Amino acid sequence: MAMQKAIKITKNIYWIGGNDRETDLFEGLWTLPKGVSYNAYLINDDKIAIIDTIKSGNLSDYIERLTSVLPAGRTIDYLIVNHMEPDHSGSIRMLRHLYPEMKIIGNKKTVEMIEAFYNITENIIEVKEGDVLDLGHHKVTFAMIPMVHWPESMVTYDTTEKVLFSTDAFGGFSALEGGIFDDELDMIHYEYEILRYFANIVGRYASPTQKAIAKVRTLDPRIICPAHGPIHRTNPKHIVDLYDKWSRHDTDEGVVVVYGSMYGNTKFMTDAIARSISEAGIKDVFVHDVSRDNLSFMVADIWRYKGLVLGSCTYNTELYPPMAALCRSLSNKMMKNRILGICGSYSWSKGALAELQLFAEQSGDWTLIQPSVEVKSCPTEEDLDQCRLLGKNVAEAVKKHFK
Ligand code: FEO
């Protein structure tokens, strides 16, 4: 019977990962319309090393690819565990079962997690920053990048061929659709999925990401092999620059407008705001219905653009629940230095605008643009003029930033 095959990256380094197009929600939260890849790698040398396993449901592809390049009669000598989130560590127990002599390599925190997740305590080698593992021709070293994305996260660097196995850093959503390398793929499509992954998974840890990027620039890798998404062999600097930009909270000129509306009155207000932003000369204006659009797309767009307008109806005297969830998520991501406009509506009890004002106050260095607009039931023409003024003022503040 035919089986999946490993894909060669260099003479002796292979991709042995898999594509997941069945999981609807990554981490049970983030929609995956184009799937996701779980990348794992094999170095075939005097000693054979594997970098990471795979989510348990995708084990068969991984084992088929792995065994397609494992020389007859050979075992796996080392399993290097860069990251313990189960999308990568989920098959450790099965791999240990198949290759009982295999030594597992991880740092101090990894070792603790392997016991907590999989009750494995034996045949483990603990490594620290800068340790070198000699595989024969290939010498690999380890660098810690804590909180990108968990505390134990580390990268493995093959100093012989200058190949960086970068775990979640530089990763992205989307399955790999035939091509696995940046030069084989339409990177415009992938870059949006990389942004969506960064903003939702790694973005909260922007500051640790900056530290990781400083280390990676020192290593100067020729090829970057992340744990998700394309392998960057043609332009590795580009993906480092993108992650650098996003983790510095550097934004593009544009405004995201998000509304929560039960019967269309708040939407009426944000439609007027979006139109006035456009009339003020901003081309990138993206409008989201907070009830219908997946949080991951809203967070990605908000991460990318300088301006944000939030409009919400009042629900049971409070902020509309899906808008409250968005605000909570934005607070959790600790985005910096955005330009914000807010508006709200109510009928028999106020609530939404006050909560949006509180969100603005608690968002650190965000700039709240006036007027904040609050409407009773249905906007009057005068109310809509206030909305238009808010949109114009937001647009002008955004344009001023990019002058
Ligand atoms: Fe792809 Fe944090 O795991």
CSV table of C-alpha atoms and ligand atoms in Angstrom, one decimal:
chain,number,residue,atom,x,y,z
A,1,MET,CA,0.0,0.0,0.0
A,2,ALA,CA,1.3,3.5,-0.9
A,3,MET,CA,2.2,5.7,2.0
A,4,GLN,CA,2.9,9.4,2.6
A,5,LYS,CA,6.5,10.4,2.0
A,6,ALA,CA,8.8,12.9,3.7
A,7,ILE,CA,9.7,16.0,1.8
A,8,LYS,CA,13.4,16.9,1.4
A,9,ILE,CA,14.5,20.3,2.7
A,10,THR,CA,18.2,19.9,2.4
A,11,LYS,CA,20.3,16.8,1.6
A,12,ASN,CA,19.6,15.2,5.0
A,13,ILE,CA,16.8,17.3,6.5
A,14,TYR,CA,13.2,16.4,5.9
A,15,TRP,CA,9.7,17.7,6.6
A,16,ILE,CA,7.6,14.9,8.2
A,17,GLY,CA,4.6,17.0,9.3
A,18,GLY,CA,1.0,16.8,8.4
A,19,ASN,CA,-2.0,18.9,7.2
A,20,ASP,CA,-5.1,19.1,9.3
A,21,ARG,CA,-8.2,20.1,7.4
A,22,GLU,CA,-10.7,18.4,9.8
A,23,THR,CA,-10.2,20.5,12.9
A,24,ASP,CA,-12.7,23.4,12.8
A,25,LEU,CA,-11.3,25.4,15.7
A,26,PHE,CA,-7.6,25.7,16.7
A,27,GLU,CA,-7.3,25.6,20.5
A,28,GLY,CA,-11.2,25.2,20.4
A,29,LEU,CA,-11.4,29.0,19.6
A,30,TRP,CA,-9.9,30.1,16.2
A,31,THR,CA,-11.6,29.1,13.0
A,32,LEU,CA,-9.6,27.3,10.4
A,33,PRO,CA,-11.2,27.8,7.0
A,34,LYS,CA,-8.0,26.8,5.3
A,35,GLY,CA,-6.8,24.2,7.8
A,36,VAL,CA,-3.4,24.2,9.6
A,37,SER,CA,-0.2,22.3,9.2
A,38,TYR,CA,1.7,20.8,12.0
A,39,ASN,CA,5.3,20.8,10.9
A,40,ALA,CA,7.9,18.3,12.2
A,41,TYR,CA,11.4,17.6,10.9
A,42,LEU,CA,13.9,14.8,10.7
A,43,ILE,CA,17.7,15.1,10.5
A,44,ASN,CA,19.3,12.0,9.0
A,45,ASP,CA,22.9,11.8,10.2
A,46,ASP,CA,25.1,9.3,12.1
A,47,LYS,CA,22.4,9.9,14.8
A,48,ILE,CA,18.9,10.5,13.7
A,49,ALA,CA,17.0,13.3,15.4
A,50,ILE,CA,13.4,14.4,15.1
A,51,ILE,CA,12.2,17.8,15.9
A,52,ASP,CA,8.8,17.7,17.5
A,53,THR,CA,5.9,15.2,17.0
A,54,ILE,CA,2.4,16.0,15.9
A,55,LYS,CA,-1.2,16.4,17.2
A,56,SER,CA,-2.3,12.9,18.1
A,57,GLY,CA,-5.1,12.8,15.5
A,58,ASN,CA,-2.6,13.3,12.7
A,59,LEU,CA,-0.2,10.6,13.8
A,60,SER,CA,-0.5,8.3,10.8
A,61,ASP,CA,0.7,10.8,8.2
A,62,TYR,CA,3.6,11.6,10.5
A,63,ILE,CA,4.7,8.0,11.1
A,64,GLU,CA,4.4,7.3,7.4
A,65,ARG,CA,6.6,10.2,6.5
A,66,LEU,CA,9.1,9.5,9.2
A,67,THR,CA,9.5,5.8,8.3
A,68,SER,CA,9.8,6.7,4.6
A,69,VAL,CA,13.3,8.1,5.3
A,70,LEU,CA,14.3,6.1,8.3
A,71,PRO,CA,17.0,3.7,7.0
A,72,ALA,CA,16.2,0.0,7.5
A,73,GLY,CA,17.2,-1.3,10.9
A,74,ARG,CA,17.7,2.2,12.3
A,75,THR,CA,15.9,3.7,15.3
A,76,ILE,CA,15.2,7.3,16.2
A,77,ASP,CA,18.1,8.4,18.4
A,78,TYR,CA,16.7,11.7,19.6
A,79,LEU,CA,13.3,13.4,19.8
A,80,ILE,CA,13.9,17.2,20.3
A,81,VAL,CA,10.9,18.8,21.9
A,82,ASN,CA,10.8,22.5,21.0
A,83,HIS,CA,7.3,23.1,22.5
A,84,MET,CA,4.9,21.2,24.6
A,85,GLU,CA,1.5,22.4,23.4
A,86,PRO,CA,-0.2,19.2,22.3
A,87,ASP,CA,-0.5,20.2,18.6
A,88,HIS,CA,3.2,19.3,18.6
A,89,SER,CA,3.7,17.1,21.6
A,90,GLY,CA,0.6,15.0,21.3
A,91,SER,CA,2.3,12.0,19.9
A,92,ILE,CA,5.3,11.8,22.2
A,93,ARG,CA,3.9,8.8,24.1
A,94,MET,CA,3.3,6.9,20.9
A,95,LEU,CA,6.7,7.7,19.6
A,96,ARG,CA,8.3,6.5,22.8
A,97,HIS,CA,6.3,3.3,22.5
A,98,LEU,CA,7.5,2.7,19.0
A,99,TYR,CA,11.1,3.7,19.7
A,100,PRO,CA,11.7,2.9,23.3
A,101,GLU,CA,15.5,3.6,23.1
A,102,MET,CA,14.9,7.1,21.8
A,103,LYS,CA,16.2,9.9,24.1
A,104,ILE,CA,13.9,12.9,24.5
A,105,ILE,CA,15.6,16.3,24.6
A,106,GLY,CA,14.1,19.3,26.2
A,107,ASN,CA,14.8,22.1,28.7
A,108,LYS,CA,14.0,22.1,32.4
A,109,LYS,CA,10.5,23.3,31.9
A,110,THR,CA,9.9,20.9,29.1
A,111,VAL,CA,11.0,18.0,31.3
A,112,GLU,CA,8.4,19.0,33.9
A,113,MET,CA,5.7,19.3,31.3
A,114,ILE,CA,6.5,15.9,29.7
A,115,GLU,CA,5.8,14.3,33.1
A,116,ALA,CA,2.7,16.4,33.7
A,117,PHE,CA,1.2,15.7,30.3
A,118,TYR,CA,2.5,12.2,29.5
A,119,ASN,CA,3.9,10.7,32.7
A,120,ILE,CA,7.3,10.2,31.0
A,121,THR,CA,10.3,10.6,33.3
A,122,GLU,CA,13.0,8.3,31.9
A,123,ASN,CA,15.5,8.5,29.1
A,124,ILE,CA,15.3,12.3,28.9
A,125,ILE,CA,18.2,14.7,28.4
A,126,GLU,CA,17.8,18.2,29.8
A,127,VAL,CA,19.5,20.9,27.8
A,128,LYS,CA,20.0,24.6,28.4
A,129,GLU,CA,20.8,27.7,26.3
A,130,GLY,CA,23.7,27.1,24.0
A,131,ASP,CA,24.2,23.4,24.6
A,132,VAL,CA,25.3,21.5,21.5
A,133,LEU,CA,24.0,18.1,20.3
A,134,ASP,CA,26.4,16.3,17.9
A,135,LEU,CA,24.6,14.2,15.4
A,136,GLY,CA,27.7,13.5,13.3
A,137,HIS,CA,27.9,15.9,10.4
A,138,HIS,CA,25.2,18.1,11.9
A,139,LYS,CA,25.7,20.0,15.2
A,140,VAL,CA,22.5,21.5,16.6
A,141,THR,CA,22.2,23.9,19.4
A,142,PHE,CA,19.3,25.2,21.5
A,143,ALA,CA,18.1,28.7,22.3
A,144,MET,CA,15.3,29.5,24.7
A,145,ILE,CA,12.4,31.7,23.6
A,146,PRO,CA,10.2,31.6,26.6
A,147,MET,CA,6.5,32.7,26.1
A,148,VAL,CA,6.7,32.3,22.3
A,149,HIS,CA,4.4,30.7,22.9
A,150,TRP,CA,4.7,28.9,26.3
A,151,PRO,CA,7.3,29.2,29.0
A,152,GLU,CA,9.3,26.1,27.8
A,153,SER,CA,9.4,27.2,24.1
A,154,MET,CA,12.8,26.9,22.5
A,155,VAL,CA,14.3,26.8,19.1
A,156,THR,CA,16.8,24.3,17.7
A,157,TYR,CA,19.4,25.5,15.3
A,158,ASP,CA,21.4,23.3,13.0
A,159,THR,CA,24.7,25.3,12.8
A,160,THR,CA,26.0,23.0,10.1
A,161,GLU,CA,23.4,24.0,7.5
A,162,LYS,CA,22.1,27.1,9.2
A,163,VAL,CA,18.6,25.8,9.5
A,164,LEU,CA,16.4,27.1,12.3
A,165,PHE,CA,13.6,25.0,13.7
A,166,SER,CA,11.7,27.9,15.2
A,167,THR,CA,8.6,26.3,16.8
A,168,ASP,CA,5.6,28.6,16.9
A,169,ALA,CA,7.7,31.7,16.0
A,170,PHE,CA,7.2,32.6,12.4
A,171,GLY,CA,4.3,30.2,12.0
A,172,GLY,CA,0.9,30.7,10.5
A,173,PHE,CA,-2.5,29.1,9.9
A,174,SER,CA,-3.5,27.4,6.7
A,175,ALA,CA,-2.6,23.9,5.6
A,176,LEU,CA,0.2,23.6,3.1
A,177,GLU,CA,-1.5,23.2,-0.2
A,178,GLY,CA,1.0,21.2,-2.2
A,179,GLY,CA,4.0,23.5,-1.8
A,180,ILE,CA,5.7,23.7,1.5
A,181,PHE,CA,8.3,26.4,0.8
A,182,ASP,CA,7.8,30.2,0.5
A,183,ASP,CA,8.9,30.1,-3.2
A,184,GLU,CA,6.3,27.4,-4.0
A,185,LEU,CA,3.3,29.2,-2.6
A,186,ASP,CA,1.2,32.4,-3.0
A,187,MET,CA,2.6,34.1,0.0
A,188,ILE,CA,0.0,36.9,-0.1
A,189,HIS,CA,-2.6,34.4,0.9
A,190,TYR,CA,-0.3,32.8,3.5
A,191,GLU,CA,0.8,36.2,5.0
A,192,TYR,CA,-2.8,36.9,6.0
A,193,GLU,CA,-3.0,33.5,7.7
A,194,ILE,CA,0.4,34.1,9.3
A,195,LEU,CA,-0.9,37.5,10.7
A,196,ARG,CA,-4.1,35.8,11.9
A,197,TYR,CA,-2.0,33.2,13.7
A,198,PHE,CA,0.4,35.8,15.1
A,199,ALA,CA,-2.3,38.1,16.4
A,200,ASN,CA,-4.4,35.4,18.0
A,201,ILE,CA,-1.8,32.9,19.3
A,202,VAL,CA,1.5,34.7,19.8
A,203,GLY,CA,0.4,38.4,19.9
A,204,ARG,CA,-0.1,38.6,23.6
A,205,TYR,CA,3.6,37.7,23.9
A,206,ALA,CA,4.8,40.5,21.7
A,207,SER,CA,7.6,41.5,24.1
A,208,PRO,CA,9.0,38.0,24.4
A,209,THR,CA,8.7,37.8,20.6
A,210,GLN,CA,11.0,40.8,20.3
A,211,LYS,CA,13.6,39.1,22.5
A,212,ALA,CA,13.3,35.9,20.4
A,213,ILE,CA,13.7,37.9,17.2
A,214,ALA,CA,16.9,39.5,18.5
A,215,LYS,CA,18.3,36.0,19.1
A,216,VAL,CA,17.2,34.8,15.7
A,217,ARG,CA,18.8,37.7,13.9
A,218,THR,CA,22.1,36.8,15.7
A,219,LEU,CA,21.9,33.2,14.4
A,220,ASP,CA,21.3,34.5,10.8
A,221,PRO,CA,19.5,31.3,9.6
A,222,ARG,CA,19.5,30.4,5.9
A,223,ILE,CA,16.3,28.5,6.2
A,224,ILE,CA,13.5,28.9,8.8
A,225,CYS,CA,11.4,25.9,9.6
A,226,PRO,CA,8.4,26.9,11.8
A,227,ALA,CA,6.0,24.5,13.5
A,228,HIS,CA,3.1,25.8,11.4
A,229,GLY,CA,2.9,27.1,7.8
A,230,PRO,CA,5.4,27.6,5.1
A,231,ILE,CA,9.1,26.9,5.3
A,232,HIS,CA,11.1,30.1,4.5
A,233,ARG,CA,14.1,29.2,2.4
A,234,THR,CA,14.1,32.0,-0.2
A,235,ASN,CA,13.5,35.0,2.0
A,236,PRO,CA,13.8,34.1,5.6
A,237,LYS,CA,14.5,37.7,6.5
A,238,HIS,CA,11.1,38.7,5.3
A,239,ILE,CA,9.2,36.5,7.8
A,240,VAL,CA,11.4,37.7,10.6
A,241,ASP,CA,10.7,41.3,9.6
A,242,LEU,CA,7.0,40.7,9.5
A,243,TYR,CA,7.0,39.2,13.0
A,244,ASP,CA,9.2,42.1,14.1
A,245,LYS,CA,6.8,44.7,12.8
A,246,TRP,CA,3.7,43.1,14.3
A,247,SER,CA,5.4,42.5,17.7
A,248,ARG,CA,6.5,46.1,17.8
A,249,HIS,CA,2.9,47.1,17.3
A,250,ASP,CA,3.8,48.8,14.1
A,251,THR,CA,0.5,49.3,12.1
A,252,ASP,CA,-0.7,50.1,8.6
A,253,GLU,CA,-2.9,53.1,7.6
A,254,GLY,CA,-6.4,51.9,7.9
A,255,VAL,CA,-9.4,51.6,10.2
A,256,VAL,CA,-11.4,48.6,11.5
A,257,VAL,CA,-15.0,49.3,12.4
A,258,VAL,CA,-16.8,46.7,14.5
A,259,TYR,CA,-20.4,46.9,15.5
A,260,GLY,CA,-22.8,44.9,17.6
A,261,SER,CA,-26.4,45.6,16.7
A,262,MET,CA,-29.7,43.8,17.4
A,263,TYR,CA,-32.1,45.7,15.1
A,264,GLY,CA,-29.8,47.7,12.9
A,265,ASN,CA,-29.7,51.1,14.8
A,266,THR,CA,-26.1,50.8,16.0
A,267,LYS,CA,-25.2,49.4,12.5
A,268,PHE,CA,-26.8,52.6,11.1
A,269,MET,CA,-24.3,54.6,13.2
A,270,THR,CA,-21.2,52.6,12.3
A,271,ASP,CA,-22.2,52.7,8.6
A,272,ALA,CA,-22.2,56.5,8.8
A,273,ILE,CA,-18.8,56.4,10.5
A,274,ALA,CA,-17.3,54.0,8.0
A,275,ARG,CA,-18.5,56.2,5.1
A,276,SER,CA,-17.0,59.3,6.6
A,277,ILE,CA,-13.7,57.5,7.2
A,278,SER,CA,-13.7,56.6,3.5
A,279,GLU,CA,-14.7,60.1,2.5
A,280,ALA,CA,-11.7,61.4,4.5
A,281,GLY,CA,-9.4,59.4,2.3
A,282,ILE,CA,-8.7,56.2,4.1
A,283,LYS,CA,-8.8,53.3,1.7
A,284,ASP,CA,-8.4,50.4,4.0
A,285,VAL,CA,-11.6,50.3,6.0
A,286,PHE,CA,-12.9,46.9,7.2
A,287,VAL,CA,-16.3,46.5,8.8
A,288,HIS,CA,-17.1,43.5,11.0
A,289,ASP,CA,-20.4,42.4,12.5
A,290,VAL,CA,-19.2,41.3,16.0
A,291,SER,CA,-22.1,38.7,16.2
A,292,ARG,CA,-21.2,36.9,13.0
A,293,ASP,CA,-17.5,37.3,12.3
A,294,ASN,CA,-15.1,35.0,13.9
A,295,LEU,CA,-13.1,36.7,16.6
A,296,SER,CA,-9.8,35.6,15.0
A,297,PHE,CA,-10.4,37.7,11.8
A,298,MET,CA,-11.4,40.8,13.9
A,299,VAL,CA,-8.3,40.5,16.1
A,300,ALA,CA,-6.1,40.0,13.0
A,301,ASP,CA,-7.4,43.1,11.3
A,302,ILE,CA,-7.3,45.2,14.5
A,303,TRP,CA,-3.7,44.1,15.0
A,304,ARG,CA,-2.8,45.3,11.5
A,305,TYR,CA,-4.4,48.7,11.4
A,306,LYS,CA,-3.9,51.9,13.4
A,307,GLY,CA,-7.5,52.9,13.7
A,308,LEU,CA,-10.4,51.1,15.4
A,309,VAL,CA,-14.1,52.1,15.9
A,310,LEU,CA,-16.3,50.1,18.3
A,311,GLY,CA,-20.1,50.5,18.2
A,312,SER,CA,-22.4,48.6,20.5
A,313,CYS,CA,-26.0,48.4,21.5
A,314,THR,CA,-26.8,48.0,25.2
A,315,TYR,CA,-28.0,44.6,26.2
A,316,ASN,CA,-29.6,44.0,29.7
A,317,THR,CA,-28.0,47.2,30.9
A,318,GLU,CA,-24.5,46.1,29.8
A,319,LEU,CA,-22.3,46.0,26.7
A,320,TYR,CA,-23.6,43.6,24.0
A,321,PRO,CA,-22.1,40.2,25.0
A,322,PRO,CA,-20.1,39.5,21.8
A,323,MET,CA,-18.7,43.0,21.9
A,324,ALA,CA,-17.8,42.4,25.6
A,325,ALA,CA,-16.0,39.2,24.4
A,326,LEU,CA,-14.1,41.2,21.7
A,327,CYS,CA,-13.0,43.9,24.2
A,328,ARG,CA,-11.9,41.3,26.7
A,329,SER,CA,-9.8,39.6,24.0
A,330,LEU,CA,-8.2,42.9,22.9
A,331,SER,CA,-7.4,43.6,26.5
A,332,ASN,CA,-5.8,40.2,26.9
A,333,LYS,CA,-3.7,40.7,23.8
A,334,MET,CA,-2.2,43.9,25.2
A,335,MET,CA,-2.2,45.8,21.9
A,336,LYS,CA,-0.5,49.1,22.1
A,337,ASN,CA,-0.8,52.6,20.6
A,338,ARG,CA,-4.0,52.5,18.7
A,339,ILE,CA,-6.5,55.2,17.7
A,340,LEU,CA,-10.0,54.5,19.0
A,341,GLY,CA,-13.5,55.9,18.4
A,342,ILE,CA,-16.5,54.6,20.3
A,343,CYS,CA,-20.3,54.8,20.0
A,344,GLY,CA,-23.3,53.1,21.5
A,345,SER,CA,-27.0,53.0,21.7
A,346,TYR,CA,-29.6,52.2,24.3
A,347,SER,CA,-33.4,52.3,24.6
A,348,TRP,CA,-34.5,52.0,28.2
A,349,SER,CA,-31.2,51.8,30.2
A,350,LYS,CA,-27.7,53.0,29.3
A,351,GLY,CA,-24.7,50.7,29.6
A,352,ALA,CA,-22.8,50.1,26.4
A,353,LEU,CA,-21.0,53.3,25.9
A,354,ALA,CA,-19.9,53.6,29.6
A,355,GLU,CA,-18.3,50.1,29.3
A,356,LEU,CA,-16.6,51.1,26.0
A,357,GLN,CA,-15.3,54.2,27.7
A,358,LEU,CA,-13.9,52.1,30.5
A,359,PHE,CA,-12.3,49.8,27.9
A,360,ALA,CA,-10.7,52.9,26.3
A,361,GLU,CA,-9.4,54.1,29.7
A,362,GLN,CA,-7.9,50.8,30.5
A,363,SER,CA,-6.2,50.3,27.1
A,364,GLY,CA,-3.1,52.1,28.2
A,365,ASP,CA,-1.6,54.3,25.5
A,366,TRP,CA,-4.6,54.1,23.1
A,367,THR,CA,-5.9,57.6,22.0
A,368,LEU,CA,-9.6,58.1,22.3
A,369,ILE,CA,-11.0,60.3,19.6
A,370,GLN,CA,-14.0,62.6,20.2
A,371,PRO,CA,-16.9,62.8,20.0
A,372,SER,CA,-18.0,59.5,21.6
A,373,VAL,CA,-21.6,59.2,20.4
A,374,GLU,CA,-24.5,57.8,22.3
A,375,VAL,CA,-27.9,57.4,20.8
A,376,LYS,CA,-31.3,56.6,22.3
A,377,SER,CA,-33.1,54.0,20.3
A,378,CYS,CA,-32.7,55.2,16.7
A,379,PRO,CA,-30.2,57.8,15.5
A,380,THR,CA,-31.6,61.2,14.4
A,381,GLU,CA,-29.9,63.1,11.6
A,382,GLU,CA,-28.1,65.2,14.2
A,383,ASP,CA,-26.8,61.9,15.8
A,384,LEU,CA,-25.6,60.8,12.4
A,385,ASP,CA,-23.8,64.1,12.0
A,386,GLN,CA,-22.0,63.3,15.2
A,387,CYS,CA,-21.1,59.8,13.9
A,388,ARG,CA,-19.8,61.4,10.7
A,389,LEU,CA,-17.7,63.8,12.8
A,390,LEU,CA,-16.3,60.9,14.8
A,391,GLY,CA,-15.4,59.0,11.6
A,392,LYS,CA,-13.7,62.1,10.1
A,393,ASN,CA,-11.7,62.8,13.3
A,394,VAL,CA,-10.6,59.1,13.5
A,395,ALA,CA,-9.5,59.2,9.9
A,396,GLU,CA,-7.6,62.4,10.3
A,397,ALA,CA,-5.8,61.1,13.4
A,398,VAL,CA,-4.8,58.0,11.5
A,399,LYS,CA,-3.6,59.9,8.5
A,400,LYS,CA,-1.6,62.3,10.7
A,401,HIS,CA,0.2,59.4,12.2
A,402,PHE,CA,1.4,58.2,8.8
A,403,LYS,CA,2.4,61.7,7.4
B,1,FEO,FE1,1.6,25.3,17.7
B,1,FEO,FE2,1.8,26.8,20.8
B,1,FEO,O1,1.6,25.4,19.6
